[in-house]
Each structure stands twice: as structure tokens, then as C-alpha cells.
Coordinates of C-alpha atoms in Angstrom, one line a residue:
M19 CA -4.5 15.1 34.5
K20 CA -5.3 12.8 31.6
R21 CA -2.8 13.1 28.8
R22 CA -4.2 14.3 25.5
E23 CA -4.7 11.6 22.9
L24 CA -2.5 12.0 19.9
T25 CA -3.9 12.6 16.5
G26 CA -3.4 10.1 13.7
R27 CA -0.9 12.3 12.0
E28 CA 1.1 12.7 15.2
R29 CA 1.0 9.0 15.9
V30 CA 2.2 8.0 12.4
R31 CA 4.9 10.7 12.3
L32 CA 6.4 9.3 15.6
A33 CA 6.5 5.9 14.0
L34 CA 8.2 7.2 10.9
R35 CA 10.9 8.7 13.3
H36 CA 11.2 5.3 15.0
E37 CA 9.7 6.7 18.2
T38 CA 6.8 5.4 20.3
A39 CA 3.3 6.9 20.6
D40 CA 0.4 6.6 23.0
R41 CA -0.6 3.5 21.1
I42 CA 0.5 1.6 17.9
P43 CA -0.7 3.4 14.8
I44 CA -3.2 1.5 12.8
A45 CA -3.8 1.6 9.1
M46 CA -5.5 0.0 6.1
V47 CA -2.9 0.8 3.5
C48 CA -3.5 -1.2 0.3
A49 CA -6.2 -2.9 2.2
G50 CA -9.8 -2.6 3.0
I51 CA -12.7 -4.8 3.9
N52 CA -14.3 -6.7 1.1
P53 CA -18.1 -5.7 0.8
P54 CA -19.5 -9.1 2.0
A55 CA -17.1 -9.1 5.0
L56 CA -17.9 -5.4 5.7
H57 CA -21.6 -6.3 5.7
E58 CA -21.0 -9.0 8.3
L59 CA -18.9 -6.6 10.4
E60 CA -21.7 -4.1 10.2
R61 CA -24.2 -6.6 11.5
Y62 CA -21.8 -7.8 14.3
L63 CA -21.0 -4.3 15.5
A64 CA -24.7 -3.2 15.5
R65 CA -25.7 -6.3 17.4
E66 CA -22.8 -6.5 19.9
R67 CA -21.9 -2.8 20.4
G68 CA -24.6 -0.6 18.9
L69 CA -22.1 0.9 16.4
T70 CA -21.7 1.3 12.7
A71 CA -18.5 0.1 11.1
A72 CA -17.7 3.7 10.2
D73 CA -18.1 4.9 13.8
Y74 CA -16.0 2.0 15.1
L75 CA -13.2 2.3 12.5
K76 CA -12.8 6.1 12.2
P77 CA -11.1 6.7 15.6
L78 CA -8.8 3.7 15.1
V79 CA -7.5 4.2 11.5
D80 CA -4.7 6.7 11.5
I81 CA -3.9 7.0 7.7
V82 CA -6.4 8.4 5.2
E83 CA -6.0 8.5 1.5
V84 CA -6.6 11.7 -0.6
A85 CA -6.4 12.2 -4.3
P86 CA -6.9 15.1 -6.7
P87 CA -10.1 15.2 -8.7
Y88 CA -9.9 13.7 -12.2
R89 CA -10.8 16.2 -14.9
G90 CA -9.4 14.5 -18.0
P91 CA -11.0 12.9 -21.0
T92 CA -14.1 10.8 -20.4
L93 CA -13.1 7.2 -20.0
A94 CA -14.9 4.3 -21.7
E95 CA -16.7 1.9 -19.4
R96 CA -14.4 -0.3 -17.4
C97 CA -11.4 1.4 -18.9
D98 CA -8.7 3.3 -16.8
V99 CA -6.4 6.2 -17.8
W100 CA -3.8 3.7 -19.1
G101 CA -6.2 2.2 -21.6
V102 CA -6.5 -1.0 -19.6
V103 CA -10.0 -2.6 -19.7
R104 CA -11.2 -4.8 -16.8
R105 CA -14.2 -7.0 -16.2
P106 CA -15.7 -8.2 -12.9
V107 CA -15.1 -11.8 -12.1
S108 CA -17.2 -13.5 -9.4
Y109 CA -15.6 -15.8 -6.8
G110 CA -18.9 -16.8 -5.1
A111 CA -19.1 -14.5 -2.1
G112 CA -17.8 -11.4 -4.0
A113 CA -16.1 -10.2 -7.1
Y114 CA -12.8 -8.7 -8.3
D115 CA -11.7 -7.0 -11.5
E116 CA -9.6 -9.0 -14.0
I117 CA -7.9 -7.4 -17.0
E118 CA -9.4 -8.4 -20.3
R119 CA -7.5 -6.0 -22.6
F120 CA -3.8 -5.3 -22.4
P121 CA -3.4 -2.4 -24.9
L122 CA 0.3 -2.8 -25.4
A123 CA 0.3 -6.6 -25.7
A124 CA 1.1 -6.6 -29.4
A125 CA 3.7 -3.8 -29.4
E126 CA 7.1 -4.8 -30.9
T127 CA 9.1 -1.6 -30.9
A128 CA 10.0 1.3 -28.7
A129 CA 8.5 3.6 -31.4
E130 CA 5.1 1.9 -30.8
I131 CA 5.5 2.6 -27.1
E132 CA 6.2 6.3 -27.8
A133 CA 3.2 6.6 -30.1
Y134 CA 0.8 5.3 -27.5
R135 CA -1.7 7.7 -25.9
W136 CA -0.2 8.1 -22.5
P137 CA -2.1 9.7 -19.6
D138 CA -1.2 13.4 -19.0
P139 CA -0.6 14.7 -15.4
E140 CA -2.7 17.7 -16.5
W141 CA -5.8 15.5 -16.4
W142 CA -6.0 16.1 -12.6
D143 CA -7.1 19.1 -10.7
Y144 CA -4.4 19.9 -8.1
E145 CA -6.2 23.0 -6.8
G146 CA -9.1 20.7 -6.0
L147 CA -6.7 18.5 -4.1
R148 CA -6.1 21.4 -1.7
D149 CA -9.7 21.5 -0.8
R150 CA -9.8 17.8 -0.2
V151 CA -6.7 17.9 2.0
A152 CA -8.1 20.8 4.0
R153 CA -11.4 18.8 4.7
A154 CA -9.5 15.6 5.6
R155 CA -7.1 17.6 7.9
A156 CA -10.0 19.2 9.7
D157 CA -11.7 15.8 10.3
G158 CA -9.6 14.6 13.1
D159 CA -6.1 15.4 11.7
P160 CA -5.2 12.0 10.3
C161 CA -2.0 11.2 8.5
L162 CA -2.7 11.9 4.8
M163 CA -1.4 9.6 2.0
I164 CA -1.7 9.8 -1.8
A165 CA -1.4 6.8 -4.1
N166 CA -0.5 4.9 -6.4
G167 CA 3.0 4.7 -7.9
N168 CA 3.0 1.1 -9.1
L169 CA 5.6 1.3 -11.9
F170 CA 6.2 -2.3 -12.9
E171 CA 2.5 -3.2 -12.3
A172 CA 1.1 -0.3 -14.3
S173 CA 3.5 -1.4 -17.1
W174 CA 2.4 -5.0 -17.2
Y175 CA -1.2 -4.1 -16.9
M176 CA -0.7 -2.6 -20.3
R177 CA 1.7 -5.1 -21.7
G178 CA 0.6 -8.3 -19.9
L179 CA 2.6 -9.9 -17.1
E180 CA 4.0 -12.8 -19.2
N181 CA 5.1 -10.4 -21.9
M182 CA 6.8 -8.1 -19.5
L183 CA 8.7 -10.9 -17.8
V184 CA 9.8 -12.2 -21.2
D185 CA 10.8 -8.6 -22.2
A186 CA 13.0 -8.4 -19.0
M187 CA 14.9 -11.4 -20.3
V188 CA 15.1 -10.8 -24.1
N189 CA 13.8 -7.3 -24.9
E190 CA 15.1 -4.9 -22.4
G191 CA 14.7 -1.9 -24.7
L192 CA 10.9 -2.4 -24.9
F193 CA 10.7 -3.2 -21.2
S194 CA 12.5 0.0 -20.3
A195 CA 10.6 2.1 -22.8
I196 CA 7.3 1.3 -21.0
M197 CA 8.8 1.7 -17.5
E198 CA 10.3 5.1 -18.5
R199 CA 6.9 6.5 -19.5
V200 CA 5.1 5.2 -16.5
T201 CA 7.9 6.5 -14.1
G202 CA 7.8 9.9 -15.8
F203 CA 4.1 10.2 -15.4
Y204 CA 4.1 9.3 -11.7
A205 CA 7.1 11.6 -10.9
S206 CA 5.2 14.5 -12.4
F207 CA 1.9 13.6 -10.9
F208 CA 3.2 13.2 -7.4
S209 CA 5.4 16.3 -7.6
R210 CA 2.4 18.4 -8.6
A211 CA 0.2 16.9 -6.0
L212 CA 2.6 17.3 -3.2
A213 CA 3.5 20.9 -4.2
A214 CA -0.2 21.8 -4.2
A215 CA -0.8 20.2 -0.8
G216 CA 1.9 22.4 0.7
G217 CA 3.4 19.8 3.0
E218 CA 0.1 18.5 4.3
I219 CA 0.6 15.0 2.7
D220 CA 3.0 12.9 4.7
L221 CA 3.0 9.6 2.8
V222 CA 3.1 8.6 -0.9
F223 CA 2.1 5.0 -1.6
T224 CA 4.1 3.2 -4.3
A225 CA 4.0 -0.5 -5.2
D226 CA 5.2 -3.4 -7.2
D227 CA 4.7 -7.0 -6.3
I228 CA 8.1 -8.5 -6.7
G229 CA 7.6 -11.7 -4.8
D230 CA 5.2 -14.6 -4.9
Q231 CA 4.5 -17.2 -2.2
R232 CA 8.0 -18.8 -2.6
G233 CA 10.4 -16.1 -3.8
P234 CA 11.1 -13.5 -6.5
I235 CA 8.8 -13.3 -9.6
L236 CA 11.8 -12.4 -11.8
P237 CA 15.6 -12.9 -11.3
P238 CA 16.8 -10.5 -8.6
D239 CA 19.6 -9.1 -10.8
R240 CA 16.9 -8.1 -13.4
W241 CA 14.9 -6.4 -10.7
R242 CA 17.9 -4.5 -9.4
R243 CA 18.9 -3.4 -12.9
L244 CA 15.5 -2.9 -14.7
I245 CA 13.0 -1.9 -12.0
A246 CA 14.7 -0.6 -8.9
P247 CA 16.3 2.4 -10.7
H248 CA 12.9 3.7 -11.8
H249 CA 11.7 3.6 -8.2
R250 CA 14.8 5.3 -7.0
R251 CA 14.1 8.2 -9.4
L252 CA 10.4 8.3 -8.3
N253 CA 11.4 8.2 -4.6
E254 CA 13.9 11.1 -5.1
A255 CA 11.1 13.2 -6.6
I256 CA 8.8 12.4 -3.7
H257 CA 11.5 13.1 -1.0
A258 CA 12.2 16.5 -2.6
H259 CA 8.8 17.6 -1.3
G260 CA 9.3 16.3 2.2
A261 CA 7.0 13.3 2.0
K262 CA 7.9 9.7 2.9
V263 CA 7.5 6.6 0.6
I264 CA 5.4 3.7 1.8
Y265 CA 6.1 0.8 -0.6
H266 CA 3.9 -2.2 -1.1
T267 CA 4.9 -5.7 -2.2
D268 CA 3.3 -9.0 -1.4
G269 CA 5.1 -12.3 -1.3
S270 CA 8.5 -13.6 -0.2
V271 CA 10.8 -10.6 -0.4
M272 CA 13.5 -11.0 2.3
W273 CA 16.0 -11.2 -0.6
A274 CA 15.1 -7.7 -1.7
L275 CA 15.3 -5.7 1.6
D276 CA 18.8 -4.3 1.0
G277 CA 17.8 -3.2 -2.5
L278 CA 14.6 -1.6 -1.2
V279 CA 16.6 0.4 1.3
E280 CA 19.0 1.5 -1.4
M281 CA 16.0 2.3 -3.6
G282 CA 15.0 4.9 -1.0
I283 CA 11.8 3.6 0.5
D284 CA 10.9 4.6 4.0
V285 CA 8.1 2.1 4.9
L286 CA 7.7 -1.5 3.8
Q287 CA 4.1 -2.4 3.5
A288 CA 2.1 -5.6 3.4
L289 CA 4.4 -8.0 5.3
Q290 CA 3.1 -11.3 4.1
F291 CA 4.7 -13.4 6.8
S292 CA 2.8 -16.5 5.5
A293 CA 5.1 -16.5 2.5
D294 CA 8.3 -18.6 2.5
G295 CA 11.1 -17.2 4.5
M296 CA 9.3 -14.1 5.8
D297 CA 10.5 -13.8 9.4
P298 CA 9.4 -10.7 11.5
E299 CA 12.2 -11.2 14.0
A300 CA 14.9 -11.3 11.3
M301 CA 13.3 -8.4 9.4
K302 CA 13.2 -6.2 12.4
R303 CA 16.7 -7.2 13.6
G304 CA 18.3 -6.8 10.2
W305 CA 16.5 -3.8 8.7
G306 CA 14.5 -2.2 11.5
D307 CA 16.9 0.7 11.9
R308 CA 16.6 1.6 8.3
L309 CA 12.9 0.8 7.5
C310 CA 9.6 1.3 9.1
F311 CA 7.0 -1.5 8.6
E312 CA 3.2 -1.5 8.0
G313 CA 0.8 -4.4 7.9
G314 CA 1.6 -8.0 9.0
V315 CA -1.7 -9.4 10.3
S316 CA -2.3 -12.3 7.9
V317 CA -5.4 -12.2 5.7
Q318 CA -4.2 -15.5 4.3
T319 CA -4.2 -17.5 7.5
T320 CA -5.0 -16.0 10.9
L321 CA -7.8 -13.5 10.2
P322 CA -10.0 -15.7 8.0
F323 CA -9.3 -19.1 9.6
G324 CA -8.0 -18.5 13.2
T325 CA -9.9 -18.1 16.4
V326 CA -10.3 -14.7 18.2
A327 CA -7.6 -15.8 20.6
E328 CA -5.2 -16.6 17.7
V329 CA -5.9 -13.2 16.1
Q330 CA -5.2 -11.5 19.4
A331 CA -2.0 -13.4 19.9
E332 CA -0.7 -12.6 16.4
V333 CA -1.5 -8.9 16.8
R334 CA 0.3 -8.8 20.1
D335 CA 3.3 -10.6 18.6
R336 CA 3.5 -8.3 15.7
I337 CA 3.5 -5.3 18.0
D338 CA 6.0 -6.7 20.4
V339 CA 8.5 -7.6 17.7
L340 CA 8.0 -4.9 15.0
S341 CA 7.4 -1.9 17.3
R342 CA 10.6 -2.5 19.2
G343 CA 12.3 0.9 19.1
G344 CA 9.4 2.4 17.1
G345 CA 8.8 2.2 13.4
Y346 CA 5.7 0.0 13.2
I347 CA 2.2 0.7 11.9
L348 CA -0.2 -2.2 12.3
G349 CA -2.6 -3.4 9.7
P350 CA -3.9 -6.4 7.7
S351 CA -1.4 -7.8 5.2
H352 CA -3.9 -7.0 2.4
W353 CA -7.7 -6.8 1.8
I354 CA -9.8 -8.6 4.3
Q355 CA -11.8 -11.1 2.3
A356 CA -15.3 -12.4 2.3
G357 CA -15.9 -15.1 4.9
T358 CA -13.5 -13.5 7.4
P359 CA -15.4 -13.8 10.8
P360 CA -16.4 -10.3 12.0
E361 CA -15.3 -11.0 15.5
N362 CA -11.8 -11.7 14.2
I363 CA -11.7 -8.3 12.4
A364 CA -12.8 -6.6 15.6
A365 CA -10.3 -8.5 17.6
M366 CA -7.5 -7.2 15.4
F367 CA -8.5 -3.6 15.8
D368 CA -9.3 -3.9 19.5
T369 CA -6.0 -5.6 20.4
A370 CA -4.0 -3.1 18.3
R371 CA -5.8 -0.3 20.2
D372 CA -5.2 -1.7 23.6
H373 CA -2.0 -3.7 23.6
R374 CA 1.2 -2.0 24.9
P375 CA 4.5 -3.8 24.3
S376 CA 6.4 -4.7 27.4
R377 CA 9.8 -3.0 27.9
A378 CA 11.4 -6.4 27.5
S379 CA 10.1 -6.8 24.0

């Protein structure tokens, strides 16, 4: 008798328990396919397989994001709930949003921070989230995730990255005043959302890029003292509702792994192995018993510039190394960019679906 195929939720839950499933879970956490690349994938799948991208991807992707409906004040064009204004910037084949107004850039005192119009968790409809969760759960039973607890990033989006980095060195009071307000918002927002969902949301996505291509973006001691405690507080609020924390950071972050464990994350996401010192073998060997991992297929090197065979080899290697003893969810290391060959995108998903690690791995 053929064994029943696991649902996305079952598959991911096994990974979170460091157990193995019928296949490696696949996700697009903090990732997606840039519109020009998606257009090319649509054309490729229609021509080669008679499929739409949605029909191809839906049975493969095991994590689906849900969010409560927004019901707060009407926002100005291109302005988010934090008061940050963005504008689209073209890079030829596509566009991305770049911040053009940092509303707290000129603030000089903690009193100015307190007087700012902060978003209110009441601006979201948590009863409406229940309906969205029920619909998502009924559509194939995927693992459900809510986002986006980016504490340092949300802070510097308002303050400006250079200002926040300077504050971390010479104006800790102002730095901490902003971080405190952002953390308080997300702790309340996620607590309300998770309570409304009644245990149906398994993952909460949080984030802060703390590394660049070569190393930390601020001194590690400042990160441990000024940023990590806020994430620890947020993670405790999330864990109180039975959900797991999937934490995103790009860059070279081997230096931070012990601190991330102490901070209380459950899954490390992105895995930019093209950054300096990022070693999947060392990461799994040193932290694989305390962390799960998600991501790892390079959108910086292999996917856009490799051959199909090279993509297949990288996917097999990631699975063989990072799934050893369970605890791995495969995905791209970030958004798949315009110009990425569609056959490479399909090769990533096909290989992840079909490859089974050997017992010797």
C-alpha cells in the first residue's frame, strides 16, 4: 500500500523536531521570485510541462504566510505604518523600493521618540485573521507563518542606518528608546495574532540583518547588549503561545550563532553561504542540535549564474549536510532575481522534491 504523502504542516513540524519526513520541506521564507524571473518561469513551465507557476509551486512549497487584515488609519501613498516613505527604483530588469524619508532622522532626544506617532496593534483585525487561517488550513494544510518582527531594521528604517549605527556607539539612550517602542509593538501584535489563531500558526518570522558580505555590521558586543535582548523579549512572547521563531539574517554571521541560540530563535533563515566564513558543515556540526536551518541555495551565485547541473549539485549538498539528523527546510537564500534562468529555478525545486539523503550523509 502506498504511504500517505505528508502535508506541509506535518513535514515542517517534523523538521522543527529534528526528525525526517517523506521529503525535505521546501519554503520561500523571506523570498519569492522577482516578477521578471517569474514571467520567464511561467513561459518555461507552460512550454516544457504544460503547467502554470502556481500549479507547479503549490504542491512543493510547505510554508504559507498569513496576516491579519489592516483596519487602521488610511496611509499616504508609498507610506507604511511606521511613517517610512519609499519610492520605486529601477535596476533595468525590475525595480525595488528605496527609502526616501526617514521620519526620525532628525530626532535628538528620547522625548521626541516618545512623542512620535507609533503604530497601534489595534489597527489590525485579529478576528479576520481567524478566517484567513481557516481558509489557508483548508487549502492543503500547509505550515502557517506570520511576519515580520524586524526590530533593528524597523528602527533604522525610521532613523536611517547610519544614524542608528552611530547611536549604537555614542547615543545608546536614543537607540534603545526606538528599539523599545518597536519591540513593544511587535510583542503585542504577535501575541494578539497568535492568541486569535488558536495554535494554528506554527512559525513567526522575525529578522534583522546583522552581517554583511564580510562580517558583522556593528561591533558584536553592541549587538549582544543593544539588540539581542529585545529579540529575546520578543521570542519569549512568541514562545508563550506555542509558536516557533524563524529568524532571518543575511551575511556573514557565524560569529553570532551562539548569541542567536541564547536569544531563543528556533530556525536560522537565509544561510548566505557565499558570504565570508559561512560554512554549512561547520554550522551543522556546531549548532545543528540547537538550531534548525532554512534556505541555503544561493541567489547570489549558483541560481543566477550556474548550470542546471550545478544547481542540482548544490541542492543535493545542502540536503545531505544540513538535513543530517533532521532540522532542515530547503529554500533560496533570498529573493530570486530577474535574469535567473527558469530551468535553474525548476532544477532547485525538482531536486529538492526528489533527492533523498543517503544514510551515510
